[in-house]
XYZ file of C-alpha atoms in Angstrom:
587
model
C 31.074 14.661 -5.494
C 31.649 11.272 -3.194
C 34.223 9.059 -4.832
C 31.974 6.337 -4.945
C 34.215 3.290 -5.394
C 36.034 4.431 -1.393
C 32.903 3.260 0.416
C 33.395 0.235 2.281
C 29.800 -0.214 4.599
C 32.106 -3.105 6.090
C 32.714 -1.206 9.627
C 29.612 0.098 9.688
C 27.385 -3.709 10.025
C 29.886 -4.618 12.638
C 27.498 -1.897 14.625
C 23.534 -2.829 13.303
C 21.053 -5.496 14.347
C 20.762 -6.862 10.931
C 23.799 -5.935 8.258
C 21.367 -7.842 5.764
C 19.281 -4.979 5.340
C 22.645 -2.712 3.260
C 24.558 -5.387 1.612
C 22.408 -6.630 -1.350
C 23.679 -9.425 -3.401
C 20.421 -11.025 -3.208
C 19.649 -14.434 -5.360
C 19.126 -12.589 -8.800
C 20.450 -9.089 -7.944
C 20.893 -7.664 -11.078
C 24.651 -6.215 -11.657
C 25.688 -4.020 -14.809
C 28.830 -1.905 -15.160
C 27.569 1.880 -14.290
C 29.790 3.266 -16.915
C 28.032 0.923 -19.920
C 24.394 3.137 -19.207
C 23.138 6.112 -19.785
C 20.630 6.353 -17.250
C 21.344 5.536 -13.407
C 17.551 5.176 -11.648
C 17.515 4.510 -7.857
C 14.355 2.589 -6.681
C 13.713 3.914 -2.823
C 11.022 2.343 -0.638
C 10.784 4.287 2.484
C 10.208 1.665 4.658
C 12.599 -0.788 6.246
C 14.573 -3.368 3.536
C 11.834 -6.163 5.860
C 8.806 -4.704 4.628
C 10.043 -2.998 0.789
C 11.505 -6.543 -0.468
C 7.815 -8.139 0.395
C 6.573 -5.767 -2.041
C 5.530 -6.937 -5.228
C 5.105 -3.694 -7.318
C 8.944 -2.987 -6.134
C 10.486 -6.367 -8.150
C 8.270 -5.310 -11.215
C 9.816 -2.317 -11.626
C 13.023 -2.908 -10.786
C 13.642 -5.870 -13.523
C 11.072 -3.512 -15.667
C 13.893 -0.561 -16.369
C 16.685 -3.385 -15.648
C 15.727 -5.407 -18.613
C 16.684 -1.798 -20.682
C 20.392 -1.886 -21.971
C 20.868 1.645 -21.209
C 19.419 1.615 -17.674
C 20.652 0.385 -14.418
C 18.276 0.602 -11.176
C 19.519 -0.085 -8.228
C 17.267 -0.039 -4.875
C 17.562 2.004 -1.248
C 15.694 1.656 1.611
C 15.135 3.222 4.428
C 17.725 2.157 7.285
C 16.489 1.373 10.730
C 17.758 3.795 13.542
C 20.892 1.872 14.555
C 22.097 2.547 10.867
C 20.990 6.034 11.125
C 23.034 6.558 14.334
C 26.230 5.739 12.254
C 25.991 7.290 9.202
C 27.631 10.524 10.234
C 28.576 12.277 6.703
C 27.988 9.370 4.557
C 25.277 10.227 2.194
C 22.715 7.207 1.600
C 23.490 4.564 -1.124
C 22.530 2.205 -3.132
C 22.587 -1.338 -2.418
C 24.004 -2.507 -5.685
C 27.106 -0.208 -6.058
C 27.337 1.548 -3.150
C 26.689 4.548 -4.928
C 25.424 7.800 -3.044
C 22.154 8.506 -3.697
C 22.666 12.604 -5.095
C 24.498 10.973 -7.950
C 22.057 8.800 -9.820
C 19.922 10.871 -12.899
C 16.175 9.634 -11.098
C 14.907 8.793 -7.709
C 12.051 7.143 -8.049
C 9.774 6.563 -4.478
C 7.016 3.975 -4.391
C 4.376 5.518 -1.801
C 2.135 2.921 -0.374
C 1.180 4.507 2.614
C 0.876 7.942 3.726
C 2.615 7.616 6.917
C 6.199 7.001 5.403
C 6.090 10.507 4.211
C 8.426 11.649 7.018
C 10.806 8.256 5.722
C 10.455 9.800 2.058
C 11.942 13.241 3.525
C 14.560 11.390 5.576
C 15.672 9.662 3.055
C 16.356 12.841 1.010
C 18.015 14.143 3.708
C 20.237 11.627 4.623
C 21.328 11.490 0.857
C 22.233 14.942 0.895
C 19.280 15.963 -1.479
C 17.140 19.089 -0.536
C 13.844 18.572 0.225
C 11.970 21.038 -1.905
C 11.953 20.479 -5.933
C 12.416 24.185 -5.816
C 15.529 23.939 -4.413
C 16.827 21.583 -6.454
C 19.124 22.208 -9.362
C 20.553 20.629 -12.624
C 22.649 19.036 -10.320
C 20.394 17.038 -8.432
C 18.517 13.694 -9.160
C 14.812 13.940 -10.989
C 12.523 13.089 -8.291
C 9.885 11.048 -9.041
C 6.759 8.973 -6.978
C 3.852 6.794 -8.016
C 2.312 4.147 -5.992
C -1.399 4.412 -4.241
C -0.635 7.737 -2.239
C 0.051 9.222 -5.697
C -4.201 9.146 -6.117
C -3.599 12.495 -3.808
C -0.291 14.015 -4.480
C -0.992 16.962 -3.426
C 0.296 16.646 0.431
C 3.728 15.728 -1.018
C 3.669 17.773 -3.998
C 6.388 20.120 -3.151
C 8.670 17.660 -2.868
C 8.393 15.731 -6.175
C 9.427 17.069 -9.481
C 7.028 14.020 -11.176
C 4.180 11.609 -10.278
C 3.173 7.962 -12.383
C -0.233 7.941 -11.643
C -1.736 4.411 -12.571
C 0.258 1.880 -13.741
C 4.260 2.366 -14.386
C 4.909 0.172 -16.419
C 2.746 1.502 -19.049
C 4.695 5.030 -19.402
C 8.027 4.162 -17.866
C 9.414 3.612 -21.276
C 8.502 6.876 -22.931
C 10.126 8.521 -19.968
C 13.534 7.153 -20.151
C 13.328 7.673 -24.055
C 12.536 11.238 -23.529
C 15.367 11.928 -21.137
C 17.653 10.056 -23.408
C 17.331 12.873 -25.506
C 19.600 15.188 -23.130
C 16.523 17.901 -22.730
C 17.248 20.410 -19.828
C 15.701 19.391 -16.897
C 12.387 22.268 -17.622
C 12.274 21.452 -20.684
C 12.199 17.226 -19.980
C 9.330 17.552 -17.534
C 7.225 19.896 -19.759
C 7.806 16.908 -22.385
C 6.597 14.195 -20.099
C 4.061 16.251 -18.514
C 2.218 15.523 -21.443
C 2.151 11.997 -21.316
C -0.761 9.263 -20.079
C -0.605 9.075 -16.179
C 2.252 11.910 -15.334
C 1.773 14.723 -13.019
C 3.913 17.443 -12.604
C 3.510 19.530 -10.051
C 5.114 22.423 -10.600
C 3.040 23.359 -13.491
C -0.004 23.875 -11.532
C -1.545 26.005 -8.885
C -4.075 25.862 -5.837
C -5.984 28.294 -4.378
C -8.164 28.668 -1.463
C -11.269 30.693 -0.528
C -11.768 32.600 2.916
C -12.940 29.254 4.578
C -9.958 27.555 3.831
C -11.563 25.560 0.914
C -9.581 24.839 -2.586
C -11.395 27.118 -5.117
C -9.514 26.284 -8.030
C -6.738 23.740 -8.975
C -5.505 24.538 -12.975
C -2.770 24.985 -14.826
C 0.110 27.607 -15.193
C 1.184 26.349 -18.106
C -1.115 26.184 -20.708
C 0.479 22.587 -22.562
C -0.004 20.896 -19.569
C -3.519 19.436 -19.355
C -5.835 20.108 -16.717
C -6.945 16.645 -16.620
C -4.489 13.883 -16.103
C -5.313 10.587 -16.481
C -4.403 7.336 -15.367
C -1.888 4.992 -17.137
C -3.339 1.348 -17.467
C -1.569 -1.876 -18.922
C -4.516 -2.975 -20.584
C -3.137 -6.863 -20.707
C -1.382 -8.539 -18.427
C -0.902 -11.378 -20.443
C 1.665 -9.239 -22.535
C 2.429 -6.739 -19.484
C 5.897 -7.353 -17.692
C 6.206 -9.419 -15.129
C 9.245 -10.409 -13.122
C 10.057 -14.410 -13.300
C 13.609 -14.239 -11.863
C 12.526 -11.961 -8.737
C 14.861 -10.795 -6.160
C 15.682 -13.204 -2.977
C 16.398 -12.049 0.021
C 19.180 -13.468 1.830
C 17.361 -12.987 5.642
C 13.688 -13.216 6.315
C 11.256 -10.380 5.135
C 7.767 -9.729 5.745
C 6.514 -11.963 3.363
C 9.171 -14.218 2.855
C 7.444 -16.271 -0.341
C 7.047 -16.274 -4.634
C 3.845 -13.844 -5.492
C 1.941 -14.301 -8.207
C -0.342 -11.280 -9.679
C -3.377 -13.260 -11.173
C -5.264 -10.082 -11.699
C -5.318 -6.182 -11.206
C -8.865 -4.372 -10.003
C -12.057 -5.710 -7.831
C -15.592 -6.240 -8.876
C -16.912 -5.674 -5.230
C -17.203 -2.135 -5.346
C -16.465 -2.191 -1.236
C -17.459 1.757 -0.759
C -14.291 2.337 1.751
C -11.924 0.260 -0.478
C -9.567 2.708 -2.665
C -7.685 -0.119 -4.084
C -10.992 -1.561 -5.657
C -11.819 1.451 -7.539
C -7.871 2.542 -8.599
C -7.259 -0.741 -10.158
C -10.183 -0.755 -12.250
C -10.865 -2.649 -15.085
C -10.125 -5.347 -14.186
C -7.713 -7.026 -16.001
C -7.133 -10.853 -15.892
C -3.609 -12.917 -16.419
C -4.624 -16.281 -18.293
C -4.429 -19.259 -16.645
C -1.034 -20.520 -18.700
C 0.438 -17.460 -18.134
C 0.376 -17.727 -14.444
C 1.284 -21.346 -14.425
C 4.251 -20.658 -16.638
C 5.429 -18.008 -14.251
C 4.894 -19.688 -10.932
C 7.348 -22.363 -12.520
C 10.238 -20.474 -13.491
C 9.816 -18.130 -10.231
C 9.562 -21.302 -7.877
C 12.928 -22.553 -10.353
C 14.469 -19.003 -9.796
C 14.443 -19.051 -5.931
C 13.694 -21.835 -4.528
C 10.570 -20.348 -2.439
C 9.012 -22.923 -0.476
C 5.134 -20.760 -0.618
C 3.897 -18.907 -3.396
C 1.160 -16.190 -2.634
C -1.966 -15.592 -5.071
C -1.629 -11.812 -4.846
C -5.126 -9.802 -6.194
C -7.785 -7.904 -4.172
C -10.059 -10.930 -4.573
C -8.199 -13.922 -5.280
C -11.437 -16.301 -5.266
C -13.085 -14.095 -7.955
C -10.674 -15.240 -10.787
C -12.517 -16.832 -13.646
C -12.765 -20.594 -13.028
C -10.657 -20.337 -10.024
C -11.091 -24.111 -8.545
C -9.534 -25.587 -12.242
C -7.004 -23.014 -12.092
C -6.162 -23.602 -8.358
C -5.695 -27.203 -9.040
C -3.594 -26.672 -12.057
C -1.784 -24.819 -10.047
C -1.176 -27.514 -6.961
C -0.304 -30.051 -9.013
C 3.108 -27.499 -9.394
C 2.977 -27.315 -6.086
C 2.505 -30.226 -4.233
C 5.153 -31.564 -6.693
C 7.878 -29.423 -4.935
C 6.221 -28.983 -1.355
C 5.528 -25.678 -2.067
C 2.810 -24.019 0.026
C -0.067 -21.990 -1.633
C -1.025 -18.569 0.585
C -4.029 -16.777 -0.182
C -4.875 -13.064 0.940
C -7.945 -12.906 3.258
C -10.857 -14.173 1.592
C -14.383 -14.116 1.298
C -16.567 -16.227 3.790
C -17.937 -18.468 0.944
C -18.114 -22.019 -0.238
C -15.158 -21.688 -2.809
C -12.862 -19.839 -0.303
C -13.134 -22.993 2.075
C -13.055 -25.290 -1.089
C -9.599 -23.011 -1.959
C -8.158 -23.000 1.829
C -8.741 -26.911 1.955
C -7.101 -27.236 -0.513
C -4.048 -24.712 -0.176
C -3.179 -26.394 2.970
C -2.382 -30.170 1.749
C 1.628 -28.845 2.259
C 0.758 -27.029 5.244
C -1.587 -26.488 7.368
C -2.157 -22.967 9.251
C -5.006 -20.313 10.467
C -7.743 -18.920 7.944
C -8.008 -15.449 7.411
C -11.393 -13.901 6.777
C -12.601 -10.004 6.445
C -15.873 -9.701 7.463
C -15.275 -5.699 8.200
C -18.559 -4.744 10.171
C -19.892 -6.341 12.923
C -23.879 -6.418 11.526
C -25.522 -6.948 8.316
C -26.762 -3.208 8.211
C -23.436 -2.158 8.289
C -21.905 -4.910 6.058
C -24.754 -3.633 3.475
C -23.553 0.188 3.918
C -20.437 -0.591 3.090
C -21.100 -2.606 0.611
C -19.449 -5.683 1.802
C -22.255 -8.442 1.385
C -21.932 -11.002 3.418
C -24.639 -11.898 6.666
C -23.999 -13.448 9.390
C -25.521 -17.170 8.117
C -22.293 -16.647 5.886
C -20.362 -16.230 8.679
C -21.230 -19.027 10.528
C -21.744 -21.196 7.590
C -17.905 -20.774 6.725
C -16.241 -20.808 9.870
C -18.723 -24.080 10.603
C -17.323 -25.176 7.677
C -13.194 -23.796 8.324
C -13.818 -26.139 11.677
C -15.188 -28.976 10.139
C -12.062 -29.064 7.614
C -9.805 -29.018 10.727
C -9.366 -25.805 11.557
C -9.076 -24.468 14.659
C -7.159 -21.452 14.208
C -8.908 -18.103 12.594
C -8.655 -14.520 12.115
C -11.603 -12.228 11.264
C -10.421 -8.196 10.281
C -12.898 -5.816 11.197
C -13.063 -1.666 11.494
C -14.077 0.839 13.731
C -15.227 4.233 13.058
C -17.039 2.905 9.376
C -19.837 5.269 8.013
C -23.236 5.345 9.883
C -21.826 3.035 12.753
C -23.430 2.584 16.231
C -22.154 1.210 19.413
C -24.518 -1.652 18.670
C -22.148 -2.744 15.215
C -19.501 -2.397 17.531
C -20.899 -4.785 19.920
C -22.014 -7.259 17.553
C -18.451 -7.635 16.469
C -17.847 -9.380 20.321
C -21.394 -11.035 19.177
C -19.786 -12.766 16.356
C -16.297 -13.680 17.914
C -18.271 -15.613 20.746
C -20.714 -17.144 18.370
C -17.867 -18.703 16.623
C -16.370 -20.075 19.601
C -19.986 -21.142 20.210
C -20.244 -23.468 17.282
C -16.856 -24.853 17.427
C -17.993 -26.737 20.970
C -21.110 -27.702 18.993
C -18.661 -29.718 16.919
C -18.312 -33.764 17.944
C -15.595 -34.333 20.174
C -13.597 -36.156 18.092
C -13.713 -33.006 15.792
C -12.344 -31.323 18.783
C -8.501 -31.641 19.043
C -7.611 -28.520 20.800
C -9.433 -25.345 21.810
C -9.902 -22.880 19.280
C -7.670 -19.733 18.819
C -10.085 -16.920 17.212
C -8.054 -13.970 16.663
C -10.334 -9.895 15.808
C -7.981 -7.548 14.545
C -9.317 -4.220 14.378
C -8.306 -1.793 12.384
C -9.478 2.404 12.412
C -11.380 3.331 9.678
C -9.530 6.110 7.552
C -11.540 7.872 4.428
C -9.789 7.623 1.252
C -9.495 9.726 -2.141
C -11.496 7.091 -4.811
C -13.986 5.935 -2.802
C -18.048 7.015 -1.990
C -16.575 7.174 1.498
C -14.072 10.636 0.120
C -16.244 12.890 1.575
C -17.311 11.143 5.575
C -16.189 12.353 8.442
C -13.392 10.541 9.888
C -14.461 9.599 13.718
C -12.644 12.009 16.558
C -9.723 10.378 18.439
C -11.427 9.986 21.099
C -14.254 8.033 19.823
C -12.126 5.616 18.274
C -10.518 5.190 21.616
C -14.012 4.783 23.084
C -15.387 2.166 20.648
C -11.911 -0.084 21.260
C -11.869 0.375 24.592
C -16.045 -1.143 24.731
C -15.019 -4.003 21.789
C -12.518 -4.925 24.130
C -14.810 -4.898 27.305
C -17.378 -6.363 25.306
C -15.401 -9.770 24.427
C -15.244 -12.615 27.378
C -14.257 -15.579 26.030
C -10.495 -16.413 27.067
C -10.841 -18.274 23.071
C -10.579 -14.861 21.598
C -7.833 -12.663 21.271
C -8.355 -9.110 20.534
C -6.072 -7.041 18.422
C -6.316 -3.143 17.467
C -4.625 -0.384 15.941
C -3.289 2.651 17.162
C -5.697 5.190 16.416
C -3.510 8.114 17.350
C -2.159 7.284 13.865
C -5.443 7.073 11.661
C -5.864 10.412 12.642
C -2.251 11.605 11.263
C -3.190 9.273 8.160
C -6.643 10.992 7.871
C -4.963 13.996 7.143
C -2.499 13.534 5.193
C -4.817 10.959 2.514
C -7.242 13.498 1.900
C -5.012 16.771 2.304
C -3.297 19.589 -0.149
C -0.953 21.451 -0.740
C -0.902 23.069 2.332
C 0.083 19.916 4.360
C 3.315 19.810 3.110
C 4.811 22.647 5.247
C 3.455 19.991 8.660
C 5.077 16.924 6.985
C 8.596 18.974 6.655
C 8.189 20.363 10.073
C 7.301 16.625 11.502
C 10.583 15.508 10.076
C 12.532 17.893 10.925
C 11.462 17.721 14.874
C 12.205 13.509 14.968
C 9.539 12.300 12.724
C 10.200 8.954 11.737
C 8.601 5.489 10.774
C 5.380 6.874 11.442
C 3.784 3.814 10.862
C 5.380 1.831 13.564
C 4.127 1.951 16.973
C 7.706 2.737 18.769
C 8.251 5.810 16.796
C 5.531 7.293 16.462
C 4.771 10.540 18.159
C 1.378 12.000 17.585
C 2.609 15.098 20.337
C 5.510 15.602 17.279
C 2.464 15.846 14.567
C 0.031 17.959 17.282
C 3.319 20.740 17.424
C 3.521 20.586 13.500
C 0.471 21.551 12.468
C 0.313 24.442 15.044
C 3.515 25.217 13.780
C 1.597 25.460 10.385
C -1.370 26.749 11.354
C -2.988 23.274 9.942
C -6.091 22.901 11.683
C -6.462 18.733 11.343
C -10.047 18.594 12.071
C -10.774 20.528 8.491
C -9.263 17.505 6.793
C -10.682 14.656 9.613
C -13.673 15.377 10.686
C -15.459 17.514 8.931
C -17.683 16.155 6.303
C -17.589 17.631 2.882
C -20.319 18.949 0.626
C -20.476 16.233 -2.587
C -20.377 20.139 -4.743
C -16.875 20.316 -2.885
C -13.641 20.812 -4.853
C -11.308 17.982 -3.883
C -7.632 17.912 -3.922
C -7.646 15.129 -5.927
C -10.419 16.274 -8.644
C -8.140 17.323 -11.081
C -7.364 13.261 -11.964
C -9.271 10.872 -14.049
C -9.011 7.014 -13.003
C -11.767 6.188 -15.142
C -14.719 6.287 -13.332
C -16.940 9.318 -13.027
C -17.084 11.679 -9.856
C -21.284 10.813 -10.177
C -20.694 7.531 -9.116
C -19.388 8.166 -6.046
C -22.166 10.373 -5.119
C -24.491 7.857 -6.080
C -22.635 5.542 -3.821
C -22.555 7.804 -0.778
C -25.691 8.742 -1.126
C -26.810 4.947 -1.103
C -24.489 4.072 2.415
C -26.621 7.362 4.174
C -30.157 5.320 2.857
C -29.078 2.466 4.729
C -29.552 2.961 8.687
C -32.277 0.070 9.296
């Protein structure tokens, strides 16, 4: 075992881009002495330190198991290429201590996104861990997930000895209490396995008929259920919530306070898995919030807070609360940021007033480019929305706006595609309609364009994902289609929605492609410069994964899914219903 306490990372930031990503010591870094605790937990996100310190779900755990007296977490990341160059022998570490990786009691990944799979592997790797729980002793660390991807485990199933499915901090307790009690490591996950919201693997099996479909997904050990269900916090008014977060010492992603003002969606968008995960909905009271945007604006010294839920403007009475909340604010020159919003009266009234400190673009998510689509999806807004809120946006002084949109969406046609340009150059349209003295600048409209990718937990779980090369096709016309020098058009790659498309709605069987994508130089799949979808094309040959089984073939609604065998609360009939509702809806 590493001697610990010998590592000096000193020599080794002389030779990165950014040393700020390994040396911790944040503003509110929690320390504790490692031999005072029982229980040594290391929080990975397997993404660069950039994007993992933007995420909120990462500070509420980490302060969630700190605030135990017999726990210490401390927090890896996964380090950018220069770093990875250097590390010759030196298992990963933790940023607190210093303290290799192999020799903390859990791991514990958050999985936001299924293409940092590979990172999850490498990360393993580089820590000297083996991949495989099955090759994984007594001596190794407990390897645990939870996070969005864990609504489908099954791709990375072999590689995790435990899932938190739902919310963590609602079970997290009860685990650390259980392996206080010095169980063998069997015997400690047959324990938990029985618990709200954990999933372990290893005590179930898959199998497949001749066609390559799952026929049955049970247990192999008959006290673990064959059901598991979700952990909820059912109030976040009593639920933990960080007020001294971490802060970064160089810039991040998001480089601001978040506030959680609620958890779930009432929208019921039919391609959104968030909305239906995070259900019920669950509300923070208004003097709860305003109490800890105080003492978090005190704590770090954050000069923008962000209102962080799926659909900030929904809140109950969310004009009193907003202005509650800006007389904080405006107090301390603190800036307000809200997450893309609905085209509606109260998001304008809510981005006026956000931007009193400072003034920048609007965001908007219209999604589809016509109201048929818009009502497929279930996104309802029309176009007189549209233009009645960015009419509005201008009017308020705004010349700068994005609009998201996505290609490849259920029952689309080239003519939803085109109306996308349609709306982009009817917006530029009604800015010139504007008085002059209205007009200070010319507009900036920005369409970012993302590829549709079906997800587990939605009425869209069983489409068809749309062919590479269509995807290409329909960018390549949305680009042709948009003259206006006004508008800027941005889109994603689509070489990687296919990858995702596999892995979100795969099994079991996946897992043998993601190992042999790693191990041929697969890494930060989710950035542009490294990915290689020829890397991913060799790995499921390699495999003998054919990727258009999981893409682009649409299922039967009698299917058995991957994912079937977990209960978030809301029945499978539902999402029939509401699949079977987006096909009615081609008028």
């Amino acid at each position: 075992m590493i001697d610990d306490k010998n590592f000096d990372i000193g020599e080794k930031l002389l030779k990165v881009a950014k040393p700020g990503r390994y040396i911790g010591n944040e503003i509110n870094m929690v320390k504790k002495d490692p031999a005072t605790v029982k229980i040594r937990f290391a929080l990975l996100f397997p993404d660069v330190y950039e994007v993992g310190m933007s995420h909120l779900g990462l500070q509420i755990l980490y302060f969630f198991l700190n605030r135990r007296e017999d726990c210490y977490c401390e927090r890896a990341f996964m380090p950018w290429s220069d770093m990875i160059r250097i590390l010759d022998d030196r298992p990963l570490w933790s940023l607190e201590t210093t303290t290799p990786l192999k020799n903390f009691d859990f791991i514990g990944f958050t999985l936001q996104h299924e293409l940092t799979f590979t990172n999850m592997l490498a990360m393993l790797d580089l820590a000297g861990i083996p991949l495989r729980s099955t090759d994984r002793d007594e001596g190794f660390p407990i390897i645990c997930a939870g996070g969005p991807c864990s609504y489908n485990p099954e791709p990375v199933a072999d590689f995790i000895d435990f899932f938190v499915i739902g919310d963590g901090e609602a079970i997290l307790d009860e685990i650390m209490d259980i392996y206080n009690e010095q169980h063998s490591k069997a015997d400690f996950l047959l324990r938990i396995s029985k618990l709200t919201g954990v999933y372990v693997p290893a005590f179930y099996r898959a199998e497949y008929d001749e066609e390559g479909l799952l026929s049955d997904f049970s247990p192999i050990n008959s006290a673990a259920p064959p059901t598991i269900k979700k952990a909820v916090i059912q109030s976040l008014d009593t639920a933990f919530f960080p007020q001294t977060p971490l802060t970064p010492l160089i810039e991040t992603a998001h480089n601001r306070a978040a506030l959680e003002l609620f958890r779930g969606c009432k929208r019921g968008c039919r391609f959104c898995q968030a909305g239906y995960t995070g259900r019920p909905i669950r509300y923070r009271k208004p003097i709860t919030l305003l109490a800890q945007a105080k003492e978090t604006l005190q704590s770090t010294g954050h000069e923008e807070i962000s209102l962080m839920s799926l659909s900030t403007a929904d809140y109950p009475d969310f004009m009193p609360f907003l202005d509650d909340l800006l007389a904080i604010t405006e107090e301390k020159k603190v800036n307000i940021s809200l997450p893309s919003l609905r085209i509606d009266s109260i998001s304008i009234e809510a981005m006026q007033k956000t931007q009193k400190v400072r003034k920048s673009s609007l965001t908007f998510a219209p999604e589809a480019g016509t109201n048929r689509l818009r009502r497929a999806i279930r996104k309802d807004i029309t176009e007189s929305d549209i233009q009645n809120g960015v009419v509005a946006a201008f009017e308020a002084g705004y010349d700068r706006l994005k609009l998201y949109f996505m290609v490849g969406l259920p029952t689309e046609t080239y003519e939803d595609i085109d109306a996308i340009a349609n709306t982009a150059h009817s917006i530029v349209d009604e800015y010139y309609k504007l008085p002059k003295p209205l007009r200070r600048r010319p507009p900036s409209i920005n369409i970012s364009c993302s590829c549709f990718v079906p997800k587990p937990f939605t009425p869209f779980q069983w489409a068809a994902q749309d062919t590479l090369e269509l995807l290409m096709d329909k960018q390549r016309r949305l680009k042709s289609k948009i003259q206006k020098k006004q508008i800027s058009y941005r889109y994603h790659d689509s070489y990687t929605a296919i990858v995702e498309g596999v892995l979100a709605r795969g099994d079991r069987r996946i897992s043998y492609a993601i190992e042999a994508a790693y191990r041929a130089g697969a890494i930060f799949d989710g950035w542009s410069e490294f990915f290689s979808l020829d890397i991913w094309k060799t790995a499921f040959a390699a495999t003998n994964i054919n990727p258009d089984f999981y893409t682009h073939r649409e299922r039967k609604t009698t299917e058995l899914l991957p994912w079937d065998f977990i209960d978030i609360g809301i029945p499978k009939d539902f999402f029939v219903q509401e699949w079977e509702k987006t096909n009615e809806i081609l008028d």
